[in-house]
PDB file of C-alpha atoms and ligand atoms in Angstrom:
ATOM      1  CA  MET A   1      99.356  71.659 107.470  1.00 88.00           C
ATOM      2  CA  ASP A   2     101.350  74.829 108.166  1.00 91.00           C
ATOM      3  CA  TRP A   3     101.741  78.075 106.289  1.00 91.00           C
ATOM      4  CA  ASP A   4     104.945  78.121 104.245  1.00 91.00           C
ATOM      5  CA  ALA A   5     105.527  81.504 102.631  1.00 91.00           C
ATOM      6  CA  ALA A   6     108.194  80.154 100.262  1.00 91.00           C
ATOM      7  CA  GLN A   7     105.828  77.470  98.975  1.00 93.00           C
ATOM      8  CA  TYR A   8     102.447  79.224  99.125  1.00 95.00           C
ATOM      9  CA  GLY A   9     103.194  82.965  99.023  1.00 96.00           C
ATOM     10  CA  LEU A  10     102.165  84.607  95.737  1.00 97.00           C
ATOM     11  CA  GLY A  11     103.315  88.162  96.456  1.00 95.00           C
ATOM     12  CA  LEU A  12      99.785  89.539  96.415  1.00 95.00           C
ATOM     13  CA  GLU A  13      98.423  90.233  99.889  1.00 94.00           C
ATOM     14  CA  GLU A  14      94.778  90.033  98.774  1.00 93.00           C
ATOM     15  CA  MET A  15      95.286  86.356  97.937  1.00 97.00           C
ATOM     16  CA  ASP A  16      98.014  85.456 100.450  1.00 97.00           C
ATOM     17  CA  GLY A  17      95.950  86.686 103.413  1.00 97.00           C
ATOM     18  CA  THR A  18      93.023  84.440 102.446  1.00 98.00           C
ATOM     19  CA  HIS A  19      95.343  81.490 101.833  1.00 98.00           C
ATOM     20  CA  ARG A  20      97.014  81.945 105.241  1.00 97.00           C
ATOM     21  CA  GLU A  21      93.567  81.802 106.876  1.00 97.00           C
ATOM     22  CA  PHE A  22      92.668  78.730 104.829  1.00 97.00           C
ATOM     23  CA  VAL A  23      95.835  76.908 105.939  1.00 97.00           C
ATOM     24  CA  ALA A  24      95.180  77.883 109.582  1.00 97.00           C
ATOM     25  CA  LEU A  25      91.627  76.483 109.333  1.00 97.00           C
ATOM     26  CA  VAL A  26      92.819  73.232 107.764  1.00 97.00           C
ATOM     27  CA  HIS A  27      95.499  72.943 110.463  1.00 96.00           C
ATOM     28  CA  ALA A  28      92.907  73.475 113.218  1.00 97.00           C
ATOM     29  CA  LEU A  29      90.584  70.898 111.618  1.00 97.00           C
ATOM     30  CA  GLN A  30      93.377  68.325 111.458  1.00 95.00           C
ATOM     31  CA  THR A  31      93.758  68.408 115.248  1.00 94.00           C
ATOM     32  CA  ALA A  32      90.133  69.134 116.254  1.00 97.00           C
ATOM     33  CA  ASP A  33      87.998  66.903 118.492  1.00 97.00           C
ATOM     34  CA  HIS A  34      84.516  65.882 117.331  1.00 96.00           C
ATOM     35  CA  ASP A  35      82.562  69.023 118.304  1.00 96.00           C
ATOM     36  CA  ASN A  36      85.269  71.411 117.172  1.00 97.00           C
ATOM     37  CA  PHE A  37      85.564  69.574 113.880  1.00 98.00           C
ATOM     38  CA  VAL A  38      81.849  70.044 113.185  1.00 97.00           C
ATOM     39  CA  PHE A  39      82.087  73.738 114.096  1.00 97.00           C
ATOM     40  CA  LEU A  40      85.285  74.372 112.127  1.00 98.00           C
ATOM     41  CA  PHE A  41      84.011  72.529 109.056  1.00 98.00           C
ATOM     42  CA  GLN A  42      81.148  75.040 108.796  1.00 97.00           C
ATOM     43  CA  LYS A  43      83.730  77.823 109.066  1.00 98.00           C
ATOM     44  CA  LEU A  44      85.830  76.198 106.334  1.00 98.00           C
ATOM     45  CA  LEU A  45      82.806  75.970 104.059  1.00 98.00           C
ATOM     46  CA  GLU A  46      81.942  79.653 104.442  1.00 98.00           C
ATOM     47  CA  HIS A  47      85.583  80.738 104.240  1.00 98.00           C
ATOM     48  CA  THR A  48      86.082  78.735 101.038  1.00 98.00           C
ATOM     49  CA  ARG A  49      82.906  80.155  99.509  1.00 98.00           C
ATOM     50  CA  LEU A  50      84.152  83.715 100.125  1.00 98.00           C
ATOM     51  CA  HIS A  51      87.702  82.778  99.009  1.00 98.00           C
ATOM     52  CA  PHE A  52      86.345  81.599  95.647  1.00 98.00           C
ATOM     53  CA  VAL A  53      83.935  84.538  95.256  1.00 98.00           C
ATOM     54  CA  GLU A  54      86.845  86.939  95.846  1.00 97.00           C
ATOM     55  CA  GLU A  55      89.116  85.189  93.324  1.00 98.00           C
ATOM     56  CA  GLY A  56      86.229  85.223  90.847  1.00 98.00           C
ATOM     57  CA  ARG A  57      85.920  88.984  91.363  1.00 96.00           C
ATOM     58  CA  LEU A  58      89.666  89.464  90.774  1.00 96.00           C
ATOM     59  CA  MET A  59      89.550  87.260  87.646  1.00 96.00           C
ATOM     60  CA  ARG A  60      86.762  89.409  86.163  1.00 96.00           C
ATOM     61  CA  LEU A  61      88.320  92.711  87.227  1.00 94.00           C
ATOM     62  CA  TYR A  62      91.654  91.805  85.618  1.00 94.00           C
ATOM     63  CA  LYS A  63      90.134  89.871  82.682  1.00 95.00           C
ATOM     64  CA  PHE A  64      91.981  86.656  83.537  1.00 96.00           C
ATOM     65  CA  PRO A  65      91.986  84.462  80.400  1.00 95.00           C
ATOM     66  CA  ALA A  66      91.667  81.091  82.213  1.00 97.00           C
ATOM     67  CA  LEU A  67      88.600  82.191  84.217  1.00 97.00           C
ATOM     68  CA  ALA A  68      86.320  79.307  83.164  1.00 97.00           C
ATOM     69  CA  GLU A  69      88.896  76.644  83.949  1.00 98.00           C
ATOM     70  CA  HIS A  70      89.804  78.201  87.313  1.00 98.00           C
ATOM     71  CA  GLU A  71      86.186  78.697  88.403  1.00 98.00           C
ATOM     72  CA  GLY A  72      85.321  75.183  87.239  1.00 98.00           C
ATOM     73  CA  GLU A  73      87.947  73.905  89.648  1.00 98.00           C
ATOM     74  CA  HIS A  74      86.561  76.073  92.464  1.00 98.00           C
ATOM     75  CA  HIS A  75      83.022  74.779  91.836  1.00 98.00           C
ATOM     76  CA  ARG A  76      84.230  71.180  91.858  1.00 98.00           C
ATOM     77  CA  VAL A  77      86.005  71.576  95.214  1.00 98.00           C
ATOM     78  CA  TYR A  78      83.154  73.539  96.799  1.00 98.00           C
ATOM     79  CA  GLY A  79      80.751  70.819  95.631  1.00 97.00           C
ATOM     80  CA  ASP A  80      82.942  68.192  97.321  1.00 97.00           C
ATOM     81  CA  LEU A  81      82.949  70.221 100.556  1.00 97.00           C
ATOM     82  CA  LEU A  82      79.138  70.451 100.466  1.00 97.00           C
ATOM     83  CA  GLN A  83      78.941  66.672 100.026  1.00 96.00           C
ATOM     84  CA  PHE A  84      81.249  66.042 102.982  1.00 97.00           C
ATOM     85  CA  ASN A  85      79.303  68.536 105.045  1.00 96.00           C
ATOM     86  CA  ARG A  86      76.144  66.410 104.722  1.00 96.00           C
ATOM     87  CA  ASN A  87      77.987  63.643 106.577  1.00 96.00           C
ATOM     88  CA  VAL A  88      79.552  66.033 109.074  1.00 97.00           C
ATOM     89  CA  ARG A  89      76.173  67.484 110.025  1.00 95.00           C
ATOM     90  CA  ASN A  90      74.912  63.959 110.648  1.00 95.00           C
ATOM     91  CA  GLY A  91      77.834  63.289 112.968  1.00 94.00           C
ATOM     92  CA  ARG A  92      79.752  61.104 110.499  1.00 96.00           C
ATOM     93  CA  LEU A  93      83.225  62.609 110.408  1.00 97.00           C
ATOM     94  CA  ALA A  94      85.467  59.834 109.121  1.00 96.00           C
ATOM     95  CA  LEU A  95      85.303  60.700 105.405  1.00 96.00           C
ATOM     96  CA  ALA A  96      85.561  64.437 105.994  1.00 97.00           C
ATOM     97  CA  ARG A  97      88.501  63.929 108.349  1.00 97.00           C
ATOM     98  CA  ALA A  98      90.318  61.853 105.717  1.00 96.00           C
ATOM     99  CA  TYR A  99      89.566  64.496 103.072  1.00 97.00           C
ATOM    100  CA  VAL A 100      90.840  67.373 105.233  1.00 96.00           C
ATOM    101  CA  LYS A 101      93.982  65.414 106.113  1.00 94.00           C
ATOM    102  CA  ASP A 102      94.966  64.347 102.593  1.00 92.00           C
ATOM    103  CA  GLY A 103      92.750  65.380  99.681  1.00 94.00           C
ATOM    104  CA  LEU A 104      92.136  69.000 100.598  1.00 96.00           C
ATOM    105  CA  SER A 105      95.680  69.885 101.639  1.00 94.00           C
ATOM    106  CA  GLU A 106      97.099  68.191  98.531  1.00 95.00           C
ATOM    107  CA  TRP A 107      94.563  70.019  96.374  1.00 97.00           C
ATOM    108  CA  PHE A 108      95.530  73.347  97.944  1.00 97.00           C
ATOM    109  CA  LYS A 109      99.239  72.810  97.287  1.00 96.00           C
ATOM    110  CA  LEU A 110      98.578  71.981  93.645  1.00 97.00           C
ATOM    111  CA  HIS A 111      96.008  74.733  93.140  1.00 98.00           C
ATOM    112  CA  VAL A 112      98.161  77.483  94.672  1.00 98.00           C
ATOM    113  CA  GLY A 113     101.148  76.367  92.615  1.00 97.00           C
ATOM    114  CA  SER A 114      99.213  76.340  89.345  1.00 97.00           C
ATOM    115  CA  MET A 115      95.932  78.259  88.922  1.00 98.00           C
ATOM    116  CA  ASP A 116      96.317  80.718  91.819  1.00 98.00           C
ATOM    117  CA  SER A 117      99.933  81.496  90.987  1.00 98.00           C
ATOM    118  CA  ALA A 118      98.937  82.114  87.342  1.00 98.00           C
ATOM    119  CA  LEU A 119      96.189  84.461  88.522  1.00 98.00           C
ATOM    120  CA  ALA A 120      98.503  86.361  90.893  1.00 97.00           C
ATOM    121  CA  ALA A 121     101.161  86.713  88.160  1.00 97.00           C
ATOM    122  CA  HIS A 122      98.502  88.022  85.761  1.00 96.00           C
ATOM    123  CA  ILE A 123      97.269  90.595  88.298  1.00 96.00           C
ATOM    124  CA  LEU A 124     100.797  91.771  89.188  1.00 95.00           C
ATOM    125  CA  ARG A 125     101.627  92.135  85.469  1.00 94.00           C
ATOM    126  CA  SER A 126      98.419  94.101  84.844  1.00 93.00           C
ATOM    127  CA  GLN A 127      99.164  96.382  87.790  1.00 91.00           C
ATOM    128  CA  GLU A 128     102.690  97.071  86.503  1.00 88.00           C
ATOM    129  CA  GLU A 129     101.345  97.863  83.022  1.00 87.00           C
ATOM    130  CA  GLY A 130      98.755 100.136  84.624  1.00 81.00           C
ATOM    131  CA  PHE A 131     101.457 102.014  86.532  1.00 71.00           C
ATOM    132  CA  ALA A 132     103.575 102.298  83.388  1.00 76.00           C
ATOM    133  CA  ILE A 133     100.662 103.807  81.433  1.00 79.00           C
ATOM    134  CA  GLU A 134      99.877 106.202  84.303  1.00 78.00           C
ATOM    135  CA  GLY A 135     103.551 107.247  84.229  1.00 80.00           C
ATOM    136  CA  LEU A 136     103.371 108.035  80.487  1.00 82.00           C
ATOM    137  CA  VAL A 137     100.205 110.078  81.021  1.00 82.00           C
ATOM    138  CA  GLN A 138     101.875 112.016  83.822  1.00 82.00           C
ATOM    139  CA  ILE A 139     104.843 113.004  81.642  1.00 85.00           C
ATOM    140  CA  GLY A 140     102.479 113.939  78.798  1.00 84.00           C
ATOM    141  CA  LEU A 141     103.133 111.118  76.320  1.00 77.00           C
TER     142      LEU A 141
HETATM  143 FE1  FE2 B   1      92.996  80.647  96.198  1.00 53.47          FE
HETATM  144 FE1  FE2 B   2      91.798  79.594  93.048  1.00 53.47          FE
END
């Protein structure tokens, strides 16, 4: 899996930066040997936790209407990662390797194109409205 700005870029650096790191981690996992896989999977778990916490913060800050649906999806995926991690920590990598190769990268493509892109569009719209209102205040309207 490689970063593709045209496919994954949302035009909001706060989210794109995290997504670039996520793709780099998934890429590294896809080619990792046994020990590196175990190490990188722990990194992926922590990175994903923070990724979802940060999006949750943005959703609340910008009053994103589909918060419950989006966070439900995050919780589902994080729960899956925790499940796979039980195997990984016991040295059983086959299922986690298959998940990282197919399930997780497919999920990311879908999620970025739907829920994350809706969130980024909502934030960018809110920021533009905010600037417009600030502009009116500045000219005394
Ligand atoms: Fe995301
Ligand atoms: Fe998300």
